[in-house]
PDB file of N, CA and C in Angstrom:
ATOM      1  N   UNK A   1     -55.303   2.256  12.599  1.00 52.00           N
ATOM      2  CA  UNK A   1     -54.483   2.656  13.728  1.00 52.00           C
ATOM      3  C   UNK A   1     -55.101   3.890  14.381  1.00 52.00           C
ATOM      4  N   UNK A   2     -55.324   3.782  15.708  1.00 61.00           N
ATOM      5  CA  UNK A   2     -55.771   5.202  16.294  1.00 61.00           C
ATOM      6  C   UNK A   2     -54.891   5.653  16.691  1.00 61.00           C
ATOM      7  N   UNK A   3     -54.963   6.988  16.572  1.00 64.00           N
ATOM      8  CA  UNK A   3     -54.515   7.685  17.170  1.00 64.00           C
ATOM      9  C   UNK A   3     -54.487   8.789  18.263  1.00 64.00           C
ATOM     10  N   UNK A   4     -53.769   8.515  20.079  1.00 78.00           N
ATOM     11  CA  UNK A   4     -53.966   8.838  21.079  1.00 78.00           C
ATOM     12  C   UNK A   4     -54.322  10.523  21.082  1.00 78.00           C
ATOM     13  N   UNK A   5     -55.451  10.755  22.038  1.00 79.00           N
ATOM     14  CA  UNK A   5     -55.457  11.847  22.085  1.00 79.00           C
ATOM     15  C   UNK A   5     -56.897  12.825  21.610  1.00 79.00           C
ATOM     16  N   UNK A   6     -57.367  13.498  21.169  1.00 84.00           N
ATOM     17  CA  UNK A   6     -58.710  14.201  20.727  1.00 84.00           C
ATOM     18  C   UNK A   6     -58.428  15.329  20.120  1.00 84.00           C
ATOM     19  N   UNK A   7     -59.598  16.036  19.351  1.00 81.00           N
ATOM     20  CA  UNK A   7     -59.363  17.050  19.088  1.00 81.00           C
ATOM     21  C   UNK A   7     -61.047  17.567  18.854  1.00 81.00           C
ATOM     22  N   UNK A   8     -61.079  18.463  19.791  1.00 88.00           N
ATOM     23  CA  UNK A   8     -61.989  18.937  20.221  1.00 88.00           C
ATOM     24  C   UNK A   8     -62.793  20.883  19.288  1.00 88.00           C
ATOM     25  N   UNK A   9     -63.911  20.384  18.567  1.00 89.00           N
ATOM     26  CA  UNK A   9     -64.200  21.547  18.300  1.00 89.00           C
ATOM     27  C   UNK A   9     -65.658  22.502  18.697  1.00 89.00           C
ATOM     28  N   UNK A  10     -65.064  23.638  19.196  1.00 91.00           N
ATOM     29  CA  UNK A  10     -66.359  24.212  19.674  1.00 91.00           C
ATOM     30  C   UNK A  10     -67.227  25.255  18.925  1.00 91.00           C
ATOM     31  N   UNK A  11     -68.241  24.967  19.076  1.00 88.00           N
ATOM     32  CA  UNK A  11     -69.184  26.261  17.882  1.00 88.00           C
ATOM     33  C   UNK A  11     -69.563  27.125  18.827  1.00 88.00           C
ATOM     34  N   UNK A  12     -69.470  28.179  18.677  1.00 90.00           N
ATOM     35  CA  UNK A  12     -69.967  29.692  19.639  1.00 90.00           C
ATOM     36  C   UNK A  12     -71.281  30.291  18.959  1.00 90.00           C
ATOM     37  N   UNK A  13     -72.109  29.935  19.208  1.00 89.00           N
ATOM     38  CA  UNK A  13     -73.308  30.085  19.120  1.00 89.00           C
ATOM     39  C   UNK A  13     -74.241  31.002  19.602  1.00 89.00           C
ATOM     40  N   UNK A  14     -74.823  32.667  18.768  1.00 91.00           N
ATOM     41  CA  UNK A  14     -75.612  33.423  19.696  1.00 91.00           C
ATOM     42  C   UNK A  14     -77.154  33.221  19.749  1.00 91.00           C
ATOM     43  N   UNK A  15     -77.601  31.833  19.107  1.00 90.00           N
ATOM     44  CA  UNK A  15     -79.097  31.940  18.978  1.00 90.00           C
ATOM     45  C   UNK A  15     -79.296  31.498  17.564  1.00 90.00           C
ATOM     46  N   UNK A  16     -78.946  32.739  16.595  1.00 89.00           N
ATOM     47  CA  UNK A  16     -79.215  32.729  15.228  1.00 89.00           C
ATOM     48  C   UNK A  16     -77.816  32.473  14.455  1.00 89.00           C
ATOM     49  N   UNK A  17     -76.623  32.565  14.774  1.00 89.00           N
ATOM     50  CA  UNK A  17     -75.599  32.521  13.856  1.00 89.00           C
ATOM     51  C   UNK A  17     -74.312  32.412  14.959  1.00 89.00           C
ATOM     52  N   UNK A  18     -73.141  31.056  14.122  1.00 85.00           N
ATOM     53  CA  UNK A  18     -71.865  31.126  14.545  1.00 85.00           C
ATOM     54  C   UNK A  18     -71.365  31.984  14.752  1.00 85.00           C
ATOM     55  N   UNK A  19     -70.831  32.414  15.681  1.00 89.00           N
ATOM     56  CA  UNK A  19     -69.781  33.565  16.124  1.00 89.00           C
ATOM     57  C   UNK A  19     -68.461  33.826  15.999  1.00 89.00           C
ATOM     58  N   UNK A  20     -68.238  32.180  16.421  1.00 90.00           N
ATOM     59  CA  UNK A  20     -66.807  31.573  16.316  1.00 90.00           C
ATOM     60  C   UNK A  20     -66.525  30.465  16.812  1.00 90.00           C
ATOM     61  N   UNK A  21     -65.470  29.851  16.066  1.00 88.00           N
ATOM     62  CA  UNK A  21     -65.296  28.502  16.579  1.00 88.00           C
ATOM     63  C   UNK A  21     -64.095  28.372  17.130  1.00 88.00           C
ATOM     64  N   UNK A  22     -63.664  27.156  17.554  1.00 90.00           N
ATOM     65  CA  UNK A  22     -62.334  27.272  18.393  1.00 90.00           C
ATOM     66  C   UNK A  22     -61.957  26.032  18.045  1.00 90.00           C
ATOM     67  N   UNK A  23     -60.779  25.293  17.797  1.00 87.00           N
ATOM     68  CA  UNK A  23     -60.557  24.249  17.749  1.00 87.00           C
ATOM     69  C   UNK A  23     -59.091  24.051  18.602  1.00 87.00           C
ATOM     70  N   UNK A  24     -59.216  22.672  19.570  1.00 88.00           N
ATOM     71  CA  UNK A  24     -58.184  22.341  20.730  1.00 88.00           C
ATOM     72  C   UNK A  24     -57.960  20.647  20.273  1.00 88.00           C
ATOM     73  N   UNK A  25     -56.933  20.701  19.987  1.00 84.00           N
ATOM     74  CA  UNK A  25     -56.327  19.538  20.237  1.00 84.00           C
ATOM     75  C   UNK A  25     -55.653  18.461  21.157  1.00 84.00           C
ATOM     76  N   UNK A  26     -55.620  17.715  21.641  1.00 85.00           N
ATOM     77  CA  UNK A  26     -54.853  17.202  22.431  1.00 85.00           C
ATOM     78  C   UNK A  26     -54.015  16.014  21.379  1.00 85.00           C
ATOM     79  N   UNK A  27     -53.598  15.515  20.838  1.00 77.00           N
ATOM     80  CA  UNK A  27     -53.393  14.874  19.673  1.00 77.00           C
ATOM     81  C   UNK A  27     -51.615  15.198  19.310  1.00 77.00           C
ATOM     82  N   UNK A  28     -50.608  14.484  19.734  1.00 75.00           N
ATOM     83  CA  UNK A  28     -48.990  14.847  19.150  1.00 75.00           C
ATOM     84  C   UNK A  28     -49.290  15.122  18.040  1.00 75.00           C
ATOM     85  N   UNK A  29     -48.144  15.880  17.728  1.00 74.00           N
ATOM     86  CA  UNK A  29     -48.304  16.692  16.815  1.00 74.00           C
ATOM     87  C   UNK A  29     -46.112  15.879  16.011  1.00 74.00           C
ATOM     88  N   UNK A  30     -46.604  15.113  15.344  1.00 72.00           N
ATOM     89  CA  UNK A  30     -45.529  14.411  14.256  1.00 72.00           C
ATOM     90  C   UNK A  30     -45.002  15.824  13.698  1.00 72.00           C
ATOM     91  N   UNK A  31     -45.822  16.258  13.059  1.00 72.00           N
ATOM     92  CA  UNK A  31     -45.379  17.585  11.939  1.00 72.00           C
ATOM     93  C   UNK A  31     -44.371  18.584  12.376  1.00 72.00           C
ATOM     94  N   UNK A  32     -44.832  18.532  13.795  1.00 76.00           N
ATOM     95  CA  UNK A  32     -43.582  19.514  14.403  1.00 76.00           C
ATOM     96  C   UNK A  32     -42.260  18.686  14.938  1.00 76.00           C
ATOM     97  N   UNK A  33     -42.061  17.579  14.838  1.00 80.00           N
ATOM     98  CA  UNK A  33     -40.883  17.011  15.002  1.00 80.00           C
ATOM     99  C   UNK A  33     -40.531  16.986  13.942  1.00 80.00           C
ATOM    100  N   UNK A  34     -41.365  16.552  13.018  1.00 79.00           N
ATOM    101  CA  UNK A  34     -40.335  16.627  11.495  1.00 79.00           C
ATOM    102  C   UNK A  34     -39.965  17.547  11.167  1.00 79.00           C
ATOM    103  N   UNK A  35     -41.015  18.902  11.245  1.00 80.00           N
ATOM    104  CA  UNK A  35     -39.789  19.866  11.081  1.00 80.00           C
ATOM    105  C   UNK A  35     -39.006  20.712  11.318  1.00 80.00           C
ATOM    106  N   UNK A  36     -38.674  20.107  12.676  1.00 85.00           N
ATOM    107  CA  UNK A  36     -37.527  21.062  13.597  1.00 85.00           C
ATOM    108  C   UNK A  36     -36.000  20.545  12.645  1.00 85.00           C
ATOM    109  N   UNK A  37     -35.305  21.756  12.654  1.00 89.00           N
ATOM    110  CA  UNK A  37     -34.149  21.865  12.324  1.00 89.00           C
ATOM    111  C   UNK A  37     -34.336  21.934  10.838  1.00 89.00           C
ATOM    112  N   UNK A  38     -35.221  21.948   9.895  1.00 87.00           N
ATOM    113  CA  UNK A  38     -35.376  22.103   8.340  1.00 87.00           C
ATOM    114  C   UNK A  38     -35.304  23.383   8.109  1.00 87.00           C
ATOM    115  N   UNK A  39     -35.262  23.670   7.250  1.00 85.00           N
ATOM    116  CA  UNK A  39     -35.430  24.716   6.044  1.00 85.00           C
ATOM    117  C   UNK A  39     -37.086  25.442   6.070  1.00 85.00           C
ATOM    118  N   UNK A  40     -37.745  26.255   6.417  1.00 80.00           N
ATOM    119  CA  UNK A  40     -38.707  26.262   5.718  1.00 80.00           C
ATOM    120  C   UNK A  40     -39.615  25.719   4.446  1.00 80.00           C
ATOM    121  N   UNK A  41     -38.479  26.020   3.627  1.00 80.00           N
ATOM    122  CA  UNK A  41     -39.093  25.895   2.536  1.00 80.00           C
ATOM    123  C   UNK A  41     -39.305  23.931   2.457  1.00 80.00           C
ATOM    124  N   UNK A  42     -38.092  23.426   2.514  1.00 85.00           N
ATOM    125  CA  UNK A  42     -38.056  22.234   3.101  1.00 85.00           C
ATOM    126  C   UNK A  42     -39.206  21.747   3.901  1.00 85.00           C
ATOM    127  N   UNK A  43     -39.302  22.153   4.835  1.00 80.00           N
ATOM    128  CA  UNK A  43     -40.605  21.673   5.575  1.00 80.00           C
ATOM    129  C   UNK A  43     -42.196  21.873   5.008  1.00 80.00           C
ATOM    130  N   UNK A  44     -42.109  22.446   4.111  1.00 78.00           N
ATOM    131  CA  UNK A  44     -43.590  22.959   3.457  1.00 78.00           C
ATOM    132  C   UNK A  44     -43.235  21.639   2.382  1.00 78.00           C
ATOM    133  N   UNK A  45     -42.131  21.497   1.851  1.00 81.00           N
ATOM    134  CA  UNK A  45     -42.704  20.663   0.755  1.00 81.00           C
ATOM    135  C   UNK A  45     -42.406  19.127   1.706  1.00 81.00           C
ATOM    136  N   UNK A  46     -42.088  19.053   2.549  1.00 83.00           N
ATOM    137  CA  UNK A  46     -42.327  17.768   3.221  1.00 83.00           C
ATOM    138  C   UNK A  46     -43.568  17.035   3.572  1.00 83.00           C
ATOM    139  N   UNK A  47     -44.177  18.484   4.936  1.00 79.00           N
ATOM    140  CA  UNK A  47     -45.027  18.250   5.291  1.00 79.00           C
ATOM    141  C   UNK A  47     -46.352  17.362   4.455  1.00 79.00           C
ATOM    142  N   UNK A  48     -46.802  17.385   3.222  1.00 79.00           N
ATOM    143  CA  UNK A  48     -48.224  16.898   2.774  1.00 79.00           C
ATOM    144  C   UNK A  48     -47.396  15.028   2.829  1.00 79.00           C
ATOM    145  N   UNK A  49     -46.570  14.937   3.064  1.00 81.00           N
ATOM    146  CA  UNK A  49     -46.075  13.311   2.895  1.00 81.00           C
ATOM    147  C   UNK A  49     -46.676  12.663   3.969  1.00 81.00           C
ATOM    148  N   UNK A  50     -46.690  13.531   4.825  1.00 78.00           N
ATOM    149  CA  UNK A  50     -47.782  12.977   6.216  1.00 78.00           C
ATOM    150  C   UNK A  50     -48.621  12.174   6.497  1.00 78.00           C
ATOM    151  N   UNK A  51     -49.645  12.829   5.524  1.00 72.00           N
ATOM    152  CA  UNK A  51     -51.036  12.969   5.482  1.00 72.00           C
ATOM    153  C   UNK A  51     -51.269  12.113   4.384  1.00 72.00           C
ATOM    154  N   UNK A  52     -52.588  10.667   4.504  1.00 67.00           N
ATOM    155  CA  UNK A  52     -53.107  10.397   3.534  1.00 67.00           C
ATOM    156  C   UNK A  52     -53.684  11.069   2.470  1.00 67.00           C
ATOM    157  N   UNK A  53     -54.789  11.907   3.014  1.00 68.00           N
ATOM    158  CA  UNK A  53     -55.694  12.811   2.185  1.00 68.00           C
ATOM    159  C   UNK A  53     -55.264  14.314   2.523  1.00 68.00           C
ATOM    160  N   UNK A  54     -55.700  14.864   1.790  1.00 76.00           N
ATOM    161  CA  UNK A  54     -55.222  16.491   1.421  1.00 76.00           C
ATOM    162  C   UNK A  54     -54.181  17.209   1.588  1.00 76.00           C
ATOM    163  N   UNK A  55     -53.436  16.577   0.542  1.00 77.00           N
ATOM    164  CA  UNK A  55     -51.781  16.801   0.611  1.00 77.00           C
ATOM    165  C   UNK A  55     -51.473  18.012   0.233  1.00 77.00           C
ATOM    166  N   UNK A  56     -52.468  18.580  -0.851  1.00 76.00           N
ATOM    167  CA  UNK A  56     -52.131  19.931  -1.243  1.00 76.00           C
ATOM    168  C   UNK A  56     -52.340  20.921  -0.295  1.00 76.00           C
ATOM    169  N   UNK A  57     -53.816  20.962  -0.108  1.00 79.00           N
ATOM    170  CA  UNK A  57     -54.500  21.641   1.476  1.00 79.00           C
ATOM    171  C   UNK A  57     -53.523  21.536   2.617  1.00 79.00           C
ATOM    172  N   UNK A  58     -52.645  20.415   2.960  1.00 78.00           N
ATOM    173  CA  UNK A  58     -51.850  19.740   3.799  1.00 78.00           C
ATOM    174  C   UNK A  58     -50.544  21.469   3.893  1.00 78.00           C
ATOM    175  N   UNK A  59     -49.921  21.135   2.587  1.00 78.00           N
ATOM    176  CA  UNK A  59     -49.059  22.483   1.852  1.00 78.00           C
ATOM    177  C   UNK A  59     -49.112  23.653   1.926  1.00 78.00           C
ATOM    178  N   UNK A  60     -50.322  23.614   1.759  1.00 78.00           N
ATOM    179  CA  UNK A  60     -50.889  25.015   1.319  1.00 78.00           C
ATOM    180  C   UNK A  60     -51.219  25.729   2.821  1.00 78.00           C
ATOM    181  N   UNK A  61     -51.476  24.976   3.854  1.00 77.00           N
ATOM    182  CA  UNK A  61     -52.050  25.397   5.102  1.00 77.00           C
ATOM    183  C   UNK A  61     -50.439  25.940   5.501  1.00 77.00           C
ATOM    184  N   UNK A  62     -49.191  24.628   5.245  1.00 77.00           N
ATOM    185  CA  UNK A  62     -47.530  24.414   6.295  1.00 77.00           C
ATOM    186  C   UNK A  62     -47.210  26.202   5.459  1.00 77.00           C
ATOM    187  N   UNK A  63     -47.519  26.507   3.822  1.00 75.00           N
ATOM    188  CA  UNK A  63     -47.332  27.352   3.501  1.00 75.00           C
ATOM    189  C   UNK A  63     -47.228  28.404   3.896  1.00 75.00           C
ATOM    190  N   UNK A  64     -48.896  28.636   4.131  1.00 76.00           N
ATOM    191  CA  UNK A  64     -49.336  30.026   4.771  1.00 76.00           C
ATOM    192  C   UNK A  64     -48.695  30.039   6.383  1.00 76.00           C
ATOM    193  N   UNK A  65     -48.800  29.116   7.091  1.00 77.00           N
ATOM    194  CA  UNK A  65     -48.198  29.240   8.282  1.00 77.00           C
ATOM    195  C   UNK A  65     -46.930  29.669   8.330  1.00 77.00           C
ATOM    196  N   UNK A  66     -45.952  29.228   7.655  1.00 75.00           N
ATOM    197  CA  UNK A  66     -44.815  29.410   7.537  1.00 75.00           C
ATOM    198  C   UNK A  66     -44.181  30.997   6.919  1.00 75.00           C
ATOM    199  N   UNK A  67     -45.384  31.082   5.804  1.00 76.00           N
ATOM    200  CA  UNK A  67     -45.145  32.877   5.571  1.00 76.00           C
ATOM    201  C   UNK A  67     -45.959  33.577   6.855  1.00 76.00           C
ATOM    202  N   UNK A  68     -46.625  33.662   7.678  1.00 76.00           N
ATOM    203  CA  UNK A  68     -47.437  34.064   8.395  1.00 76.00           C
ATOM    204  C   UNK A  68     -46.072  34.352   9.449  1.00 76.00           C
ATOM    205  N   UNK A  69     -45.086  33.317   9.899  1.00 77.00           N
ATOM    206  CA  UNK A  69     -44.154  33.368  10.758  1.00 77.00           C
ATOM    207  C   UNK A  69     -43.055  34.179  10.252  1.00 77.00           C
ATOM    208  N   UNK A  70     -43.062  34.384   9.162  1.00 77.00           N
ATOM    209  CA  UNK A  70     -41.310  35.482   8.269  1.00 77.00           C
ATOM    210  C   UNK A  70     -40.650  34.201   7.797  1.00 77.00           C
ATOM    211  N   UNK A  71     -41.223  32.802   7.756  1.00 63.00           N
ATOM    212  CA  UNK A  71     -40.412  32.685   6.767  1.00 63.00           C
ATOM    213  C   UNK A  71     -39.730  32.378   5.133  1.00 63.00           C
ATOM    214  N   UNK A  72     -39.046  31.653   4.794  1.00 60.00           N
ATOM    215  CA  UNK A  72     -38.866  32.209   3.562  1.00 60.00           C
ATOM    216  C   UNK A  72     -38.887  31.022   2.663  1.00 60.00           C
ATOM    217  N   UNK A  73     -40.554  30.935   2.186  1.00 59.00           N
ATOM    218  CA  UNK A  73     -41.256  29.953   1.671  1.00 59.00           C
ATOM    219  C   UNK A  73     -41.081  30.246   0.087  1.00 59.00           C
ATOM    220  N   UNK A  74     -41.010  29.507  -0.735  1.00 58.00           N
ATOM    221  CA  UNK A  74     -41.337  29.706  -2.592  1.00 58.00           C
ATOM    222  C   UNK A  74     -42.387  30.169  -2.233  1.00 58.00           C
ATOM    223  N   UNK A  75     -42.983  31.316  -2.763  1.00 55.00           N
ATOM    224  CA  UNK A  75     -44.721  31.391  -3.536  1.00 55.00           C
ATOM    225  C   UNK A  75     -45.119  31.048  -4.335  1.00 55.00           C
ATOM    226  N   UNK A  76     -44.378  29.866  -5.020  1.00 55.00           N
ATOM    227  CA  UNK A  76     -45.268  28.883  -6.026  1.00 55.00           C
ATOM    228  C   UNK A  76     -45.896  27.661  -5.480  1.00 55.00           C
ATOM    229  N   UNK A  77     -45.373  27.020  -3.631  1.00 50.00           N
ATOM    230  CA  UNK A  77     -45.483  26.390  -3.561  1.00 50.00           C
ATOM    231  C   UNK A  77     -47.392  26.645  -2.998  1.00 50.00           C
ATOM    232  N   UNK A  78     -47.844  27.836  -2.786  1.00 49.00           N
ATOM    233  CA  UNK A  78     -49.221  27.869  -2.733  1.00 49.00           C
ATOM    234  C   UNK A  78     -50.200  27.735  -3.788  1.00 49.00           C
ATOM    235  N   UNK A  79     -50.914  26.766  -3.920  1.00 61.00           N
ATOM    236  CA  UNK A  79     -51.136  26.604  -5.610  1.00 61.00           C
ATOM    237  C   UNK A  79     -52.733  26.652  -5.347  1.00 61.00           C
ATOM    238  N   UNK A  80     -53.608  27.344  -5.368  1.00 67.00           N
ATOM    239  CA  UNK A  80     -55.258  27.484  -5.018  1.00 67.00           C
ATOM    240  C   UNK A  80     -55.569  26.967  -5.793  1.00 67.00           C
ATOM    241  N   UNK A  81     -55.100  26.585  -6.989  1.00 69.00           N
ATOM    242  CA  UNK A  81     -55.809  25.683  -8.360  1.00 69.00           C
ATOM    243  C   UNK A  81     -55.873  24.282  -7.699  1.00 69.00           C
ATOM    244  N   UNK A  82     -54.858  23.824  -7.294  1.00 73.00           N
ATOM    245  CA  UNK A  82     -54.626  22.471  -6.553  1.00 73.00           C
ATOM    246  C   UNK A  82     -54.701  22.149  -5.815  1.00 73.00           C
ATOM    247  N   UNK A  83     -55.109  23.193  -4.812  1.00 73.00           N
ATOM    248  CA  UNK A  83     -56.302  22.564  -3.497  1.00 73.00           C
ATOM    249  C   UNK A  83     -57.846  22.411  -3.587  1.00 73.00           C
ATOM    250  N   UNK A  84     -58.200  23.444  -4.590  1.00 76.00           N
ATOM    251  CA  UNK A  84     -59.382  23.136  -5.196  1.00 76.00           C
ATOM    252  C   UNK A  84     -59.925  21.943  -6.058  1.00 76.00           C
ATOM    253  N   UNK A  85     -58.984  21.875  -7.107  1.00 77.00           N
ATOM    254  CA  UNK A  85     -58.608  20.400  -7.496  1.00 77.00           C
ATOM    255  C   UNK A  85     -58.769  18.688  -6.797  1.00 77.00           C
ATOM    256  N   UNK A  86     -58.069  18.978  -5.805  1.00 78.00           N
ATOM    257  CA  UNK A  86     -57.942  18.209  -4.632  1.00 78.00           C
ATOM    258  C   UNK A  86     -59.283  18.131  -4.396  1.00 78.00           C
ATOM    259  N   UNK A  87     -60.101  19.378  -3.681  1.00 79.00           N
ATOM    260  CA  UNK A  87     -61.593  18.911  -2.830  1.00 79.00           C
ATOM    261  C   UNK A  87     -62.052  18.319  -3.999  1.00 79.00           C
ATOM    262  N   UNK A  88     -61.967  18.802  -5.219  1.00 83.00           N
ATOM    263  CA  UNK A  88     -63.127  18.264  -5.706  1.00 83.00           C
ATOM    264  C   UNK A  88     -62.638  16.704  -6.274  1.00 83.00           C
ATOM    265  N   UNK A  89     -61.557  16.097  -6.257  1.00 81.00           N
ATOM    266  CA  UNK A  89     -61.357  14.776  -6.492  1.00 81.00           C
ATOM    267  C   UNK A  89     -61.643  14.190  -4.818  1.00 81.00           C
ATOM    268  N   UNK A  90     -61.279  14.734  -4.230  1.00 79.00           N
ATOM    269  CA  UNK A  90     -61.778  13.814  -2.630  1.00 79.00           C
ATOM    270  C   UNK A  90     -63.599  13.854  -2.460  1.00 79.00           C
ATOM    271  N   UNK A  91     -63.760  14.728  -3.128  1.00 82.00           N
ATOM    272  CA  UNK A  91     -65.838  14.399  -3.456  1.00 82.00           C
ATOM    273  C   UNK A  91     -65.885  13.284  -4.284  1.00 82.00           C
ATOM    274  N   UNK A  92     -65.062  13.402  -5.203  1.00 83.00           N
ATOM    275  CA  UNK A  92     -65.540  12.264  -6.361  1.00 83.00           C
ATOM    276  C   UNK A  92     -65.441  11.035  -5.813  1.00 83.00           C
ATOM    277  N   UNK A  93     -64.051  10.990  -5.343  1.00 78.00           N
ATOM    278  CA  UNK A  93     -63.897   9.373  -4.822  1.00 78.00           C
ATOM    279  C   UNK A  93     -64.789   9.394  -3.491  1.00 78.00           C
ATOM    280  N   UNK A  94     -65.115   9.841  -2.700  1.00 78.00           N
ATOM    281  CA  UNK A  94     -66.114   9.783  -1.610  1.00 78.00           C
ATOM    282  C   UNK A  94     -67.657   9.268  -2.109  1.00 78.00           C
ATOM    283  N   UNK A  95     -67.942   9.653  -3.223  1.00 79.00           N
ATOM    284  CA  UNK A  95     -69.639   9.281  -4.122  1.00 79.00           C
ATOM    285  C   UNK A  95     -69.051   7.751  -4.602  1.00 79.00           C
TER     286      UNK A  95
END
């Protein structure tokens, strides 16, 4: 199934080294309908249901965003063991 829309990333480039990148989407955004009117905390542990692959990363990103905004997330639900975990089983099954 495709899905409408792009997402566009740019490398800022001075010659010898990235500067910065930018990334623009044009692409609906599901995640934010699901979680209007939730809970924070609610919406962090929703959000990775989304997503085929990187459910933890998925979490761990709705996480930090969500503390980044004030709000009032578990801090267990950031688990760096289990996003790491994660890449390295999405390498395995990728070989």
């Amino acid at each position: 199934m495709a899905i409408e829309g792009e997402i566009e990333v740019t490398l800022h480039w001075d010659g010898r080294r990235a500067q910065r990148v930018t990334v623009r989407s044009t692409r609906p955004s599901a995640a934010a309908r699901i979680a209007v009117g939730r809970r924070p905390a609610d919406a962090a542990r929703l959000l990775p249901t989304l997503y085929a692959v990187c459910g933890h990363a998925q979490r761990a990103a709705a996480t930090a965003a969500l503390r980044a905004a004030g709000g009032d997330v578990d801090p267990s639900a950031h688990a760096a063991a289990a996003v790491q975990l994660e890449a390295v089983q999405e390498s395995f099954w990728r070989l």
